[in-house]
Coordinates of C-alpha atoms in Angstrom, one line a residue:
M1 CA -56.3 -107.1 -16.8
P2 CA -56.4 -103.3 -16.1
K3 CA -58.3 -101.0 -19.7
R4 CA -55.7 -99.1 -21.2
P5 CA -55.8 -95.4 -20.9
Y6 CA -57.0 -93.7 -23.7
N7 CA -53.8 -92.0 -24.9
F8 CA -53.7 -89.0 -27.1
Y9 CA -49.9 -88.5 -27.0
A10 CA -48.5 -86.7 -30.5
G11 CA -45.7 -89.1 -30.0
P12 CA -44.0 -90.8 -29.1
A13 CA -48.0 -92.0 -29.9
V14 CA -50.5 -94.5 -29.3
L15 CA -49.2 -98.3 -31.5
P16 CA -51.5 -101.2 -32.3
H17 CA -52.4 -103.5 -29.6
E18 CA -52.2 -106.1 -31.5
V19 CA -48.6 -105.5 -32.0
L20 CA -47.3 -104.7 -28.5
E21 CA -49.0 -108.0 -27.8
Q22 CA -47.2 -110.3 -30.5
A23 CA -43.9 -108.1 -29.3
Q24 CA -44.9 -109.0 -25.5
A25 CA -44.3 -113.0 -26.8
E26 CA -41.7 -113.3 -28.6
I27 CA -39.3 -110.6 -26.1
T28 CA -37.3 -113.2 -25.1
D29 CA -37.3 -115.5 -27.7
F30 CA -37.3 -114.9 -30.9
K31 CA -39.3 -117.4 -33.5
G32 CA -37.8 -120.3 -31.1
I33 CA -34.6 -119.5 -31.1
G34 CA -33.9 -119.5 -27.5
L35 CA -33.0 -115.3 -27.7
S36 CA -34.0 -112.1 -27.9
L37 CA -34.3 -110.2 -31.3
M38 CA -32.4 -107.4 -29.4
E39 CA -29.5 -110.1 -27.9
I40 CA -28.0 -111.4 -32.0
S41 CA -26.5 -109.4 -34.7
H42 CA -27.6 -107.0 -37.4
R43 CA -26.2 -109.5 -39.4
S44 CA -27.5 -113.0 -38.5
P45 CA -29.4 -114.3 -40.9
E46 CA -32.9 -113.6 -38.3
Y47 CA -32.8 -110.0 -38.7
E48 CA -31.8 -109.8 -42.5
E49 CA -35.7 -111.1 -42.7
I50 CA -36.9 -109.1 -40.9
H51 CA -34.6 -105.9 -41.9
N52 CA -35.6 -107.1 -46.2
E53 CA -38.7 -107.7 -45.5
T54 CA -39.4 -103.5 -43.8
Q55 CA -37.8 -102.3 -46.4
H56 CA -40.2 -104.3 -48.8
L57 CA -43.9 -103.5 -47.3
F58 CA -42.3 -99.9 -47.6
K59 CA -42.6 -99.9 -51.5
E60 CA -45.5 -102.2 -51.3
L61 CA -47.9 -99.6 -48.8
L62 CA -46.8 -97.0 -50.8
Q63 CA -46.4 -98.1 -54.3
L64 CA -43.6 -97.5 -54.8
P65 CA -42.3 -97.6 -58.3
E66 CA -38.5 -98.6 -60.0
G67 CA -35.6 -96.4 -59.0
Y68 CA -36.3 -96.0 -55.3
H69 CA -34.4 -96.8 -52.0
V70 CA -36.2 -97.4 -48.2
L71 CA -33.6 -96.3 -45.8
F72 CA -32.9 -97.0 -42.3
L73 CA -31.8 -94.0 -40.2
P74 CA -30.6 -92.7 -36.7
G75 CA -31.5 -89.1 -35.5
G76 CA -35.0 -88.3 -35.8
A77 CA -36.6 -86.1 -38.3
S78 CA -34.5 -83.7 -36.6
L79 CA -30.5 -84.8 -37.8
Q80 CA -32.0 -84.6 -41.4
F81 CA -33.0 -81.3 -41.4
S82 CA -29.3 -81.3 -41.5
M83 CA -28.3 -84.1 -43.9
I84 CA -30.7 -83.3 -46.4
P85 CA -28.9 -79.9 -47.1
M86 CA -25.7 -81.4 -46.9
N87 CA -26.5 -84.0 -49.4
L88 CA -28.4 -81.8 -52.1
L89 CA -28.0 -78.2 -51.3
V90 CA -24.9 -78.2 -53.9
P91 CA -23.4 -74.5 -54.8
G92 CA -25.2 -72.4 -57.1
K93 CA -28.5 -73.6 -56.5
V94 CA -31.1 -72.5 -53.9
A95 CA -33.4 -75.2 -51.6
N96 CA -36.7 -74.0 -51.2
Y97 CA -39.2 -74.1 -47.8
I98 CA -42.8 -74.3 -47.2
L99 CA -43.0 -72.6 -44.2
T100 CA -46.4 -74.0 -42.6
G101 CA -45.0 -73.9 -38.8
V102 CA -42.6 -75.2 -35.7
W103 CA -41.5 -78.0 -37.7
A104 CA -40.7 -76.6 -41.4
D105 CA -39.1 -74.0 -39.6
K106 CA -37.2 -75.7 -37.8
A107 CA -35.9 -77.6 -41.1
I108 CA -35.2 -74.1 -42.5
E109 CA -33.5 -73.2 -39.7
E110 CA -31.3 -75.6 -40.5
A111 CA -31.1 -75.5 -44.5
R112 CA -29.8 -72.0 -43.9
K113 CA -26.6 -73.3 -41.5
V114 CA -25.4 -75.2 -45.1
G115 CA -26.5 -72.9 -48.1
D116 CA -28.9 -70.6 -50.1
V117 CA -32.7 -70.9 -49.0
Y118 CA -35.7 -69.6 -50.3
V119 CA -39.3 -69.2 -48.8
S120 CA -41.5 -70.4 -50.8
Y121 CA -44.2 -69.4 -48.6
S122 CA -45.0 -68.2 -44.8
G123 CA -48.2 -69.1 -42.8
K124 CA -46.6 -66.4 -40.5
T125 CA -49.1 -64.0 -41.2
N126 CA -52.0 -66.4 -40.6
N127 CA -50.3 -67.4 -37.8
F128 CA -50.1 -71.4 -39.6
T129 CA -53.6 -72.0 -39.3
E130 CA -53.8 -72.5 -43.3
M131 CA -51.6 -74.5 -45.8
P132 CA -50.7 -72.8 -49.2
S133 CA -52.3 -73.4 -52.4
L134 CA -50.1 -73.9 -55.5
K135 CA -51.2 -70.6 -56.6
D136 CA -49.8 -69.5 -53.2
I137 CA -46.6 -71.0 -53.4
Q138 CA -43.4 -68.1 -55.7
V139 CA -40.3 -70.7 -55.9
H140 CA -36.9 -69.2 -55.8
A141 CA -35.6 -68.1 -60.3
Q142 CA -32.5 -69.9 -59.8
T143 CA -31.4 -73.2 -60.6
D144 CA -33.4 -75.2 -57.8
A145 CA -32.5 -78.1 -55.5
Y146 CA -35.6 -78.5 -54.3
L147 CA -38.6 -77.5 -53.0
H148 CA -39.2 -78.9 -49.2
I149 CA -42.6 -79.5 -47.4
T150 CA -43.9 -80.3 -44.2
S151 CA -46.9 -83.0 -45.0
N152 CA -48.8 -82.7 -41.7
E153 CA -48.2 -80.2 -38.9
T154 CA -48.3 -81.5 -35.8
V155 CA -48.8 -78.4 -32.9
N156 CA -51.0 -76.0 -35.4
G157 CA -53.2 -79.0 -36.6
T158 CA -53.1 -78.4 -40.2
Q159 CA -52.0 -81.7 -42.6
F160 CA -52.0 -80.5 -46.8
H161 CA -54.9 -82.5 -48.4
N162 CA -53.4 -81.9 -52.2
F163 CA -50.0 -81.9 -52.5
P164 CA -47.7 -79.1 -54.4
A165 CA -45.9 -80.0 -57.6
I166 CA -43.4 -77.7 -59.5
R167 CA -42.2 -78.7 -62.9
N168 CA -38.5 -79.3 -62.9
V169 CA -38.5 -79.0 -59.1
P170 CA -38.4 -82.2 -56.3
V171 CA -40.1 -82.3 -53.8
I172 CA -39.1 -83.4 -50.5
A173 CA -41.2 -84.0 -47.5
D174 CA -41.6 -84.4 -44.0
M175 CA -44.7 -87.1 -43.7
S176 CA -43.2 -88.0 -40.4
S177 CA -46.9 -87.1 -38.4
D178 CA -48.7 -88.7 -41.3
I179 CA -46.8 -91.5 -43.2
L180 CA -49.0 -94.2 -44.1
S181 CA -52.2 -92.9 -43.1
R182 CA -53.8 -92.4 -46.5
P183 CA -53.2 -93.7 -50.5
L184 CA -50.8 -91.1 -52.3
D185 CA -48.4 -91.1 -55.3
A186 CA -45.5 -91.4 -53.9
S187 CA -43.7 -91.5 -57.7
K188 CA -44.6 -87.1 -57.5
F189 CA -42.1 -87.1 -54.7
A190 CA -37.8 -87.2 -54.9
F191 CA -36.7 -88.0 -50.7
I192 CA -39.7 -88.7 -48.1
Y193 CA -38.7 -89.2 -45.2
A194 CA -40.2 -89.2 -40.8
G195 CA -39.3 -90.3 -37.8
A196 CA -41.2 -93.8 -36.9
Q197 CA -43.4 -93.0 -33.4
K198 CA -46.2 -91.4 -34.7
N199 CA -47.3 -93.9 -37.4
L200 CA -44.2 -96.0 -37.6
G201 CA -43.4 -97.8 -34.3
P202 CA -41.3 -96.4 -31.6
A203 CA -38.3 -94.0 -31.3
G204 CA -35.0 -95.1 -32.5
V205 CA -35.1 -95.0 -36.6
T206 CA -35.9 -93.1 -39.2
I207 CA -37.2 -93.4 -42.5
V208 CA -35.8 -92.1 -45.5
I209 CA -37.5 -93.3 -49.6
L210 CA -35.2 -91.4 -51.6
R211 CA -35.9 -92.0 -55.4
E212 CA -31.3 -92.5 -57.0
E213 CA -31.5 -90.4 -59.5
L214 CA -31.8 -87.5 -57.1
I215 CA -28.0 -88.5 -55.5
Q216 CA -26.2 -89.3 -58.8
H217 CA -24.8 -86.3 -58.9
H218 CA -23.1 -85.4 -55.2
T219 CA -19.9 -85.5 -55.2
A220 CA -19.1 -84.1 -52.6
P221 CA -16.9 -85.8 -49.8
L222 CA -18.9 -85.8 -46.7
P223 CA -18.5 -88.0 -43.8
A224 CA -20.0 -91.8 -43.7
M225 CA -23.0 -91.9 -41.4
L226 CA -24.3 -88.4 -42.9
D227 CA -24.4 -89.5 -46.3
Y228 CA -27.0 -91.4 -48.5
R229 CA -24.7 -92.9 -50.7
T230 CA -23.0 -95.2 -47.9
Y231 CA -27.0 -96.1 -47.1
I232 CA -27.7 -97.4 -50.1
K233 CA -24.3 -99.0 -50.5
H234 CA -24.1 -100.5 -47.6
N235 CA -28.3 -101.8 -47.2
S236 CA -28.7 -99.2 -44.1
L237 CA -25.9 -101.7 -42.3
Y238 CA -23.1 -99.6 -41.7
N239 CA -23.6 -99.1 -38.3
T240 CA -25.6 -101.4 -35.9
P241 CA -28.5 -100.7 -37.1
P242 CA -31.7 -100.0 -34.4
V243 CA -33.1 -103.4 -34.9
Y244 CA -35.3 -103.1 -32.3
S245 CA -37.1 -99.9 -33.6
I246 CA -36.8 -101.6 -36.9
Y247 CA -38.7 -104.6 -36.2
M248 CA -41.6 -102.9 -34.1
V249 CA -41.9 -101.0 -37.7
N250 CA -42.1 -104.6 -39.4
L251 CA -44.9 -105.2 -37.8
V252 CA -46.9 -102.4 -37.7
L253 CA -46.6 -102.6 -41.5
K254 CA -48.1 -105.2 -41.3
W255 CA -51.2 -104.6 -39.2
I256 CA -51.9 -102.0 -41.8
K257 CA -51.5 -104.9 -44.7
R258 CA -54.0 -106.9 -42.4
S259 CA -55.4 -104.1 -41.8
G260 CA -57.1 -103.3 -45.1
G261 CA -54.1 -100.9 -46.5
L262 CA -54.5 -97.1 -46.5
S263 CA -57.1 -96.9 -48.2
V264 CA -59.0 -98.6 -45.1
L265 CA -57.2 -97.2 -43.0
E266 CA -57.5 -92.8 -44.6
K267 CA -61.8 -93.0 -44.4
R268 CA -61.0 -95.1 -40.6
N269 CA -59.0 -91.9 -39.8
E270 CA -61.8 -89.7 -41.4
E271 CA -64.2 -90.9 -39.6
K272 CA -62.2 -91.0 -36.0
A273 CA -61.4 -87.1 -36.6
R274 CA -65.4 -85.9 -37.5
L275 CA -66.0 -87.8 -33.7
I276 CA -63.9 -84.7 -33.2
Y277 CA -64.4 -81.6 -35.1
D278 CA -67.4 -82.2 -35.4
T279 CA -68.2 -81.8 -31.5
L280 CA -65.9 -78.3 -32.2
D281 CA -68.1 -77.3 -34.7
Q282 CA -71.4 -78.2 -32.8
S283 CA -70.1 -76.8 -30.0
G284 CA -71.4 -73.2 -30.3
G285 CA -67.8 -71.4 -28.9
F286 CA -67.7 -73.6 -26.2
Y287 CA -64.3 -75.5 -28.0
R288 CA -62.1 -73.3 -30.7
G289 CA -60.6 -75.0 -33.4
F290 CA -56.8 -73.6 -34.1
A291 CA -56.8 -75.0 -37.6
Q292 CA -59.2 -73.3 -40.5
P293 CA -61.1 -75.6 -41.8
A294 CA -60.3 -77.1 -46.0
S295 CA -56.6 -77.7 -43.8
R296 CA -56.8 -80.1 -40.4
S297 CA -55.5 -82.7 -39.9
L298 CA -56.4 -85.9 -40.1
M299 CA -53.8 -87.0 -37.5
N300 CA -54.2 -84.4 -34.9
I301 CA -56.6 -82.1 -34.2
T302 CA -55.6 -78.6 -31.9
F303 CA -58.2 -77.5 -29.5
K304 CA -59.1 -74.6 -26.7
V305 CA -61.9 -74.2 -24.4
W306 CA -63.3 -70.6 -24.2
N307 CA -62.2 -70.2 -21.1
D308 CA -58.8 -71.1 -20.2
E309 CA -59.9 -71.5 -16.1
L310 CA -62.4 -74.4 -17.1
E311 CA -59.9 -75.2 -19.9
K312 CA -57.5 -76.0 -16.4
L313 CA -61.0 -77.9 -15.1
F314 CA -61.3 -80.3 -18.9
F315 CA -57.4 -81.7 -17.8
Q316 CA -58.5 -82.3 -14.6
E317 CA -61.8 -84.3 -15.3
A318 CA -60.5 -85.5 -19.0
N319 CA -57.5 -87.0 -16.1
T320 CA -59.5 -88.7 -13.9
Q321 CA -61.5 -90.4 -17.1
G322 CA -58.5 -91.5 -18.1
F323 CA -57.8 -89.8 -21.2
V324 CA -54.1 -89.0 -21.2
G325 CA -51.1 -86.8 -23.9
L326 CA -54.1 -83.8 -24.0
E327 CA -51.9 -81.3 -23.8
G328 CA -51.0 -79.2 -27.0
H329 CA -47.0 -78.5 -27.7
R330 CA -45.2 -76.3 -24.7
S331 CA -45.7 -73.5 -28.3
L332 CA -48.9 -73.2 -28.3
G333 CA -50.7 -74.7 -24.6
H334 CA -54.1 -75.8 -25.0
I335 CA -55.3 -78.5 -26.3
R336 CA -54.1 -81.4 -28.7
A337 CA -55.8 -85.2 -29.3
S338 CA -53.3 -86.6 -31.5
V339 CA -55.5 -89.8 -33.6
Y340 CA -53.0 -91.3 -35.8
N341 CA -53.7 -94.9 -36.7
A342 CA -53.2 -97.2 -33.9
M343 CA -55.8 -95.0 -32.2
P344 CA -59.2 -96.8 -32.2
Y345 CA -62.3 -95.4 -32.9
E346 CA -63.6 -96.1 -29.2
A347 CA -61.4 -93.8 -28.2
C348 CA -62.1 -91.1 -30.3
Q349 CA -65.8 -92.0 -29.4
A350 CA -65.2 -91.8 -25.7
L351 CA -63.3 -87.8 -26.2
A352 CA -65.7 -86.9 -27.9
D353 CA -68.4 -87.8 -25.3
F354 CA -66.3 -86.8 -22.5
M355 CA -66.2 -82.8 -24.9
K356 CA -70.0 -83.1 -24.9
D357 CA -71.0 -83.5 -21.5
F358 CA -68.2 -81.3 -20.0
Q359 CA -70.1 -78.6 -22.5
R360 CA -73.2 -79.0 -21.1
R361 CA -71.9 -79.4 -17.8
Y362 CA -70.7 -75.7 -17.2
R363 CA -71.8 -74.3 -20.1

C-alpha cells in the first residue's frame, strides 16, 4: 500500500485511518445483511440502532446533563447561522454576537436578516488575531435572546481557551472546528452546533445540541425543516437524514472513546500543536504566526514565511514531500496547518522537521 500524504486540509479533513478501514470493510455488506447501509431504509432497525447510539455517544462524551437533545440536521453550520435567529430571536429581544473572525461575521450577517443584533465585541481592530476576555464583552442592555460565540476561528487560527458566561443570557457556540477536541462543561451552553467535516466525520450532517427549555416558549410558525421542534418531535427522522454521514460520525465517536476520551485527546492535541508552534517561535522571524500566543488554536495553525517568494517555494517543496492542504483560507492566504483530532503526531513531527530543514537551507 502506498504511503498516504500528510493531510492538513481544513475541511473536509483528516479522518482516523482505522475508521476509514472499517467503513471500507462494511461498505458493501453492513454487518452481514448483504446490503450497504446506503441502500437500506432509514426506518430499518439496523439504521435506527446507529442513529440512537450516535446520539448516546455524544451525550456520554460530553457528559450532557438531562434536558438536552442531540439532533442531526442538513445544511452545514452555515444553515444554523439562519436557523438559530429564526427559532430564537423573537421580536423585542436582542441577540448578542462576538465578532472574532470570518465565521462569526457570517453568522452576524444572517442574524441581521431576521432580527435585532448587537455586536458585543469586535476583533476587527486587532485583525482577528486574539480572542476577547470576559471584561471585553459588553452585552446589550435590553432583554437578551442569546450570546453567540465561535469557539475556534479556522481562518486566523484563534480559539477560546476560556468560555465567556453572562448571567441569565443563554450561550450558543459554533464549535464546528474544535468540538470533542477537549473536555468542557457542556451545561454552560444552551446550544452547541458543529458541521461534521472537521472533527466528527465527512461533510453532510450537522450536529445540534440544545437545551429543551431554550425553545419551550417559541410559538412562531416556521417551515417544518427550519424548526428545531420538528427534529425534536421526530428524533431527526422527519425526512431521510444523511444516513452514511451519521454512520461515519458514529465510527469516529467510537474511535474517540477507544482513544481514551476528551482528556486524552486534549493532551495529544496540545503536543501536536506545540511541535509546530515551537518551530515558529524558534525560527527567529523566518516563520511568523498570525494568532497572538494566548489565543492560538490547537486545531488550525496559521503562519507565513517572511518572504513571499520563499513561501511559494515552501509550498512547492512541501507538496513534493507529501504535505497537502497547507494553503491558507482564500481570505487570508499564506499557510495553515489544520491538526484536528485524527491528525497523527507523526505528521506534525514531519511538518516541523520539514519547516526546520527548509529554514536551514534558505535562511
